[in-house]
Amino acid sequence: MTKEEIHTIIKNTLLSDAIGIITEKILAGIRISKEEGLLLYEQGEIGFLGMLANWINSEKNGKNIYYNKNIHIEPTNYCVNKCKFCSYRKNPGEPGFWDYSIQEILNIISQHYKNNITEIHIVGGVHPDRNLYYYADLLKQIKSNFPKLFIKAFTAVELFYMIEKAKISLYDGLVILKKNGLDSIPGGGAEIFDKKIRSKICDEKASAEQWLEVHKTAHLAGIPSNATMLYGHIETYEQRIDHLLQLRNLQDNTKGFQAFIPLKYRNKNNELSHLKEVTLTEDLKNIAVTRIFLDNFQHIKAYWPMLGKEATEIALTFGVDDIDGTIEDTTKIYTMAGAEETKPTLSIEEIKNMVKNAGKEAIERDTVYGIVSE
Ligand code: V47
Ligand code: SF4
């Protein structure tokens, strides 16, 4: 779809004046405001939003859909926090509790290394008895055993806890981790920045300001990161747009975010299980609005273990240019929360078919979006 074709659609359809004006701004490369973003959520028609987001994405990334060969490591599900949406946290002694040693983590990586993985993604519970130097040692041992692997590790929530406990500055703590092998930071823990919602769903964990400060400091220290938003629980559209605005503002300052990942709330086995999950239409609308609003983010990722494989394929024409990776059945966070994929694994053939069905091209990348040649 070209710009001219979108202009024709605006003229010949029953789009409201307001949506028509916002679209003209977008086509002219003019940033839209918070109020205009909210209007897209409230009044935007799903097919039109998808077309617009797909056009923006093709201007930024052509037909490329990025994926990587990765595994996740979830070192423990022991956690000092008690987020109401979490289906994963367990106390020692409870069925389903785990707490891997460094050696066990190295063994897991060895089992997958032969498959040419390029990245390990490490996130887990905030363990009360571990500290910054333990995690620095973990990174160091992974790097010395598997020097070619990129390590994307620890949400801002885990980082804030371990660095505060070490009584050093965020900058110094992050530099220690970087020197020991931290290559990038995943986007988890952001949830929804709004104070009222945060106090209702994840009262104990790092605040919005602390989450943003960790990412800002990481960018200053030369560590790139991702950002997420947990949507589809008790938040409003206004709170979603406010969350996106705070990310867009920080990205203007630091340019350190690589990808934005909307995370759909899944409702099994947690304290918010009474809430209904949102529909696929809502998922696609949310993806499209985020692609339109976050004009300074290069990549929008559909995290397929959360969204499901079929929905991810559709998302590829709603503004998404990244689908995370092969994962090889190494994450439990979403399975425990009721996502369809009970053993999340995506083969290269499946990725290529999914991307081809969407009329795009699959490109293998590393963690920092360098292209991996076959
Ligand atoms: O912060 C927890 C979410 C996140 C549920 O950076 C839930 O590339 C839905 O950050 N329903 C951790 N979501 C995962 C994460 C992530 C995942 C994929 C890629 C990247 C990246 C980062 O998982 C948590 C929380 O927002 N989460 N429970 C649930 N019931
Ligand atoms: Fe802990 Fe993360 Fe679960 Fe919150 S979502 S309780 S921080 S493991």
XYZ file of C-alpha atoms and ligand atoms in Angstrom:
412
model
C 0.000 0.000 0.000
C 1.421 3.373 -0.993
C 0.890 6.788 0.583
C -1.265 7.818 -2.404
C -3.493 4.772 -2.017
C -4.007 5.596 1.671
C -4.912 9.184 0.662
C -7.524 7.822 -1.731
C -8.977 5.671 1.025
C -9.236 8.669 3.352
C -11.118 10.627 0.662
C -13.465 7.825 -0.389
C -14.457 6.229 2.886
C -16.508 7.067 5.891
C -13.552 7.837 8.128
C -14.392 10.496 10.701
C -12.831 13.922 10.132
C -10.700 13.502 13.226
C -9.228 10.172 12.072
C -8.699 11.660 8.587
C -6.717 14.582 10.048
C -4.593 12.294 12.229
C -3.894 10.092 9.213
C -2.773 13.075 7.139
C -0.350 13.996 9.920
C 1.024 10.473 10.058
C 1.473 10.315 6.279
C 3.335 13.647 6.415
C 5.677 12.263 9.087
C 4.292 14.549 11.812
C 4.242 13.132 15.341
C 0.779 12.582 16.814
C -0.176 13.781 20.297
C -1.355 11.812 23.310
C -4.945 12.935 22.613
C -4.694 11.799 18.988
C -3.261 8.436 20.071
C -6.189 8.028 22.443
C -8.612 8.815 19.632
C -7.050 6.051 17.525
C -7.675 3.572 20.346
C -11.239 4.816 20.868
C -12.424 5.411 17.304
C -9.921 3.800 14.939
C -11.366 1.062 12.761
C -9.254 -2.068 13.026
C -8.679 -2.662 9.292
C -7.692 0.957 8.717
C -5.352 1.056 11.738
C -3.720 -2.159 10.516
C -3.160 -0.738 7.044
C -1.641 2.448 8.442
C 0.611 0.588 10.885
C 1.700 -1.795 8.124
C 2.607 1.185 5.935
C 4.632 2.813 8.748
C 6.418 -0.469 9.371
C 7.253 -0.934 5.702
C 8.726 2.597 5.618
C 10.936 1.663 8.603
C 11.795 -1.974 7.932
C 10.783 -2.777 4.352
C 9.480 -6.340 4.139
C 11.896 -7.620 6.773
C 10.572 -9.693 9.648
C 13.318 -10.346 12.161
C 13.728 -13.459 14.286
C 16.578 -15.019 16.199
C 17.713 -18.425 17.413
C 17.378 -18.089 21.162
C 16.520 -19.774 24.405
C 15.119 -18.384 27.623
C 16.525 -19.170 31.046
C 14.287 -18.557 34.041
C 16.719 -19.090 36.937
C 14.074 -19.219 39.655
C 10.401 -18.612 40.334
C 11.133 -17.556 43.922
C 10.252 -13.858 44.213
C 10.034 -11.142 46.852
C 7.165 -9.515 44.949
C 3.565 -10.670 44.653
C 2.248 -9.299 41.368
C -1.427 -10.169 41.066
C -1.129 -11.177 37.395
C 1.777 -13.558 38.021
C 1.101 -17.281 37.585
C 4.729 -18.178 37.930
C 5.898 -17.180 41.413
C 6.171 -19.996 43.980
C 7.595 -20.309 47.491
C 10.221 -22.924 48.391
C 8.501 -26.233 49.110
C 5.440 -25.488 46.960
C 4.810 -27.814 43.996
C 6.339 -26.293 40.857
C 9.043 -24.316 42.694
C 12.532 -24.198 41.115
C 15.848 -22.483 41.814
C 18.665 -23.413 39.414
C 22.342 -23.276 40.345
C 24.850 -21.660 37.977
C 25.990 -25.145 36.926
C 22.401 -26.166 36.100
C 22.042 -23.020 33.966
C 25.280 -23.822 32.110
C 23.973 -27.364 31.531
C 20.730 -26.016 30.023
C 22.708 -23.784 27.653
C 24.978 -26.715 26.620
C 21.910 -28.726 25.600
C 20.841 -26.017 23.119
C 24.198 -24.631 21.982
C 24.504 -27.154 19.121
C 21.402 -25.601 17.479
C 23.383 -22.444 16.623
C 21.528 -20.262 19.106
C 22.899 -16.721 19.246
C 21.096 -15.378 22.336
C 20.084 -16.342 25.824
C 17.338 -14.336 27.440
C 17.446 -14.540 31.245
C 14.525 -13.341 33.395
C 13.114 -14.707 36.597
C 11.785 -13.967 40.036
C 13.466 -11.437 42.326
C 15.316 -13.888 44.581
C 15.755 -12.537 48.143
C 19.093 -14.321 48.762
C 20.947 -13.498 45.530
C 22.939 -10.347 44.899
C 24.618 -8.340 42.161
C 27.924 -10.218 42.483
C 26.191 -13.599 42.149
C 24.585 -12.472 38.894
C 27.844 -10.915 37.663
C 29.458 -14.318 38.274
C 26.631 -16.047 36.377
C 27.194 -13.737 33.385
C 30.956 -14.245 33.530
C 30.670 -18.028 33.591
C 28.215 -18.040 30.680
C 30.520 -15.797 28.625
C 33.625 -17.833 29.379
C 31.904 -21.109 28.428
C 29.927 -19.736 25.454
C 31.802 -16.628 24.254
C 29.742 -16.158 21.076
C 26.377 -15.912 22.832
C 24.673 -12.562 23.362
C 23.235 -12.256 26.849
C 19.979 -10.313 27.219
C 19.275 -10.448 30.907
C 17.323 -9.227 33.937
C 14.277 -6.981 33.928
C 14.648 -3.487 35.373
C 12.796 -4.834 38.434
C 15.463 -7.487 39.066
C 18.236 -4.968 38.305
C 16.872 -2.302 40.619
C 16.632 -4.802 43.489
C 20.129 -6.272 43.088
C 21.860 -2.905 42.599
C 20.032 -1.177 45.443
C 20.980 -4.083 47.711
C 24.658 -3.647 46.712
C 24.419 0.004 47.869
C 26.090 1.376 44.749
C 24.744 3.662 42.044
C 22.618 2.259 39.216
C 25.328 3.344 36.768
C 28.113 1.527 38.659
C 25.985 -1.591 39.092
C 25.106 -1.732 35.410
C 28.745 -1.201 34.405
C 29.786 -4.168 36.605
C 27.194 -6.351 34.880
C 28.228 -5.075 31.440
C 31.897 -5.838 32.113
C 30.908 -9.371 33.071
C 28.907 -10.002 29.917
C 25.521 -8.222 29.962
C 24.822 -7.237 26.331
C 21.276 -5.971 26.575
C 18.269 -5.687 28.888
C 14.816 -7.172 28.192
C 11.694 -5.074 28.495
C 9.866 -6.842 31.322
C 8.601 -5.308 34.535
C 7.186 -2.175 32.904
C 3.573 -3.459 33.167
C 1.550 -0.200 33.202
C 3.253 2.946 34.503
C 0.078 4.505 35.915
C 0.477 4.744 39.711
C -3.081 3.713 40.621
C -3.064 0.636 38.402
C 0.439 -0.320 39.511
C -0.605 -0.142 43.154
C -3.511 -2.483 42.386
C -1.654 -5.111 40.338
C 2.004 -5.000 41.399
C 2.316 -2.858 44.478
C 5.691 -4.064 45.788
C 7.823 -4.065 42.679
C 10.023 -1.234 41.343
C 7.948 1.874 40.549
C 7.452 3.327 37.057
C 10.071 6.008 37.827
C 12.572 3.366 38.942
C 11.891 1.233 35.830
C 12.487 4.255 33.592
C 15.605 5.265 35.549
C 17.153 1.798 35.139
C 16.627 1.906 31.355
C 17.839 5.499 31.067
C 20.991 4.643 33.021
C 21.553 1.480 30.990
C 21.364 3.505 27.781
C 23.884 5.985 29.223
C 26.172 3.053 30.040
C 25.879 1.839 26.436
C 23.543 -1.084 27.124
C 20.572 -1.238 24.737
C 17.212 -2.443 26.018
C 13.614 -3.281 25.150
C 10.351 -1.988 26.581
C 7.061 -3.763 27.253
C 3.485 -2.946 28.247
C 1.206 -5.458 29.951
C -2.273 -4.772 28.560
C -5.756 -6.224 28.706
C -6.368 -6.363 32.470
C -7.790 -3.336 34.392
C -6.066 -0.503 32.549
C -7.843 2.067 30.371
C -6.840 3.249 26.865
C -5.747 6.516 28.424
C -3.376 4.690 30.757
C -1.977 2.739 27.795
C -1.295 5.929 25.838
C 0.267 7.543 28.883
C 2.583 4.512 29.199
C 3.553 4.765 25.523
C 4.147 8.514 25.873
C 6.614 8.004 28.733
C 8.514 5.466 26.634
C 8.507 7.763 23.596
C 9.841 10.652 25.717
C 12.680 8.574 27.139
C 13.557 7.248 23.700
C 13.792 10.859 22.435
C 16.463 11.438 25.084
C 18.530 8.280 24.936
C 17.711 6.409 21.694
C 18.614 3.254 23.590
C 15.431 1.211 23.104
C 15.543 -1.378 20.365
C 12.083 -2.939 20.424
C 8.694 -2.455 22.004
C 6.760 -5.582 22.988
C 3.073 -5.413 23.933
C 2.364 -8.306 26.348
C -1.199 -9.604 26.478
C -2.449 -10.385 29.970
C -3.152 -14.125 30.322
C -5.602 -15.102 33.024
C -4.890 -18.625 34.246
C -3.643 -19.467 37.758
C -3.262 -15.988 39.178
C -5.084 -13.511 41.394
C -6.670 -11.699 38.444
C -8.126 -14.882 36.930
C -11.653 -13.433 37.225
C -10.773 -10.983 34.401
C -11.605 -12.050 30.836
C -8.742 -12.001 28.341
C -9.107 -9.452 25.539
C -9.956 -10.592 22.006
C -7.686 -10.981 18.980
C -9.220 -7.800 17.517
C -8.086 -5.910 20.599
C -4.589 -7.430 20.345
C -4.299 -6.305 16.727
C -5.649 -2.831 17.434
C -3.172 -2.449 20.282
C -0.263 -3.554 18.077
C -1.286 -1.133 15.321
C -1.721 1.852 17.670
C 1.641 1.195 19.325
C 3.351 1.013 15.916
C 1.715 4.306 14.937
C 2.399 6.112 18.231
C 5.969 4.984 18.937
C 7.464 6.767 15.938
C 10.982 6.645 17.424
C 11.055 2.879 18.009
C 12.550 0.919 15.131
C 11.020 -2.444 16.049
C 7.673 -3.729 17.317
C 7.848 -7.316 18.488
C 5.013 -9.839 18.654
C 6.075 -12.255 21.349
C 4.577 -15.425 19.858
C 4.541 -17.674 22.988
C 2.174 -15.127 24.529
C 0.128 -14.220 21.479
C -0.016 -17.685 19.871
C 1.396 -18.652 16.469
C -1.703 -17.869 14.366
C -2.278 -14.456 15.922
C 1.415 -13.679 15.449
C 1.118 -14.453 11.732
C -1.752 -11.969 11.429
C 0.171 -9.398 13.519
C 2.864 -9.360 10.819
C 0.535 -7.227 8.709
C -0.474 -4.958 11.608
C 2.876 -3.249 12.161
C 5.034 -5.992 13.656
C 8.530 -6.584 12.251
C 9.967 -8.931 14.887
C 8.757 -12.229 16.325
C 11.412 -12.972 18.955
C 12.915 -16.428 18.384
C 12.895 -20.191 18.283
C 12.829 -20.506 22.124
C 13.075 -24.344 22.073
C 10.595 -24.912 24.895
C 12.581 -22.977 27.478
C 10.023 -20.562 28.958
C 7.278 -21.284 31.469
C 6.006 -17.768 32.300
C 3.258 -17.833 29.661
C 2.510 -21.535 29.764
C 1.779 -21.233 33.479
C -0.484 -18.240 32.734
C -2.537 -20.232 30.209
C -1.079 -19.353 26.781
C -1.954 -21.861 24.033
C 1.636 -22.934 23.515
C 2.255 -25.532 26.202
C 5.735 -26.373 24.847
C 6.753 -23.139 23.092
C 9.045 -23.995 20.184
C 9.145 -22.482 16.710
C 11.157 -24.219 13.974
C 12.935 -22.229 11.266
C 10.572 -23.804 8.737
C 7.541 -22.612 10.710
C 9.017 -19.103 10.945
C 9.678 -18.988 7.213
C 6.154 -20.221 6.387
C 4.539 -17.781 8.796
C 6.470 -14.859 7.324
C 5.865 -15.972 3.717
C 2.118 -16.259 4.380
C 2.195 -12.611 5.452
C 3.973 -11.621 2.220
C 7.211 -10.665 4.000
C 10.803 -11.859 4.270
C 12.296 -13.678 7.248
C 15.671 -12.329 8.352
C 17.723 -13.948 11.097
C 19.170 -11.323 13.442
C 21.310 -11.304 16.542
C 20.338 -9.506 19.762
C 21.385 -6.081 18.496
C 19.785 -6.530 15.053
C 22.961 -7.489 13.225
C 22.044 -9.806 10.343
C 23.147 -13.420 10.804
C 24.058 -14.936 7.473
C 22.895 -18.491 6.858
O 7.207 -8.279 33.201
C 3.851 -12.000 33.785
C 4.752 -10.504 31.932
C 6.964 -10.151 31.669
C 1.917 -12.497 32.933
O 12.526 -7.891 25.965
C 2.616 -11.713 32.015
O 12.542 -9.188 24.240
C 0.866 -11.836 30.556
O 9.621 -9.188 29.810
N 0.124 -12.567 31.390
C 8.307 -10.850 31.483
N 2.103 -11.389 30.830
C 8.541 -11.240 30.030
C 9.289 -10.188 29.263
C 9.667 -10.373 27.837
C 9.087 -11.367 27.099
C 9.482 -11.509 25.766
C 10.447 -10.709 25.189
C 11.030 -9.718 25.960
C 12.097 -8.861 25.359
C 10.627 -9.531 27.291
O 5.933 -11.111 31.536
C 6.640 -9.523 32.980
C 5.136 -9.372 32.873
O 4.797 -8.173 32.223
N 3.789 -11.420 32.579
N 2.700 -12.676 34.007
C 0.600 -12.929 32.587
N -0.182 -13.619 33.430
Fe 7.913 -11.634 40.799
Fe 7.993 -11.074 38.198
Fe 6.038 -12.642 39.182
Fe 6.069 -10.033 39.763
S 5.809 -10.927 37.668
S 5.728 -11.731 41.238
S 8.238 -9.595 39.880
S 8.186 -13.142 39.137
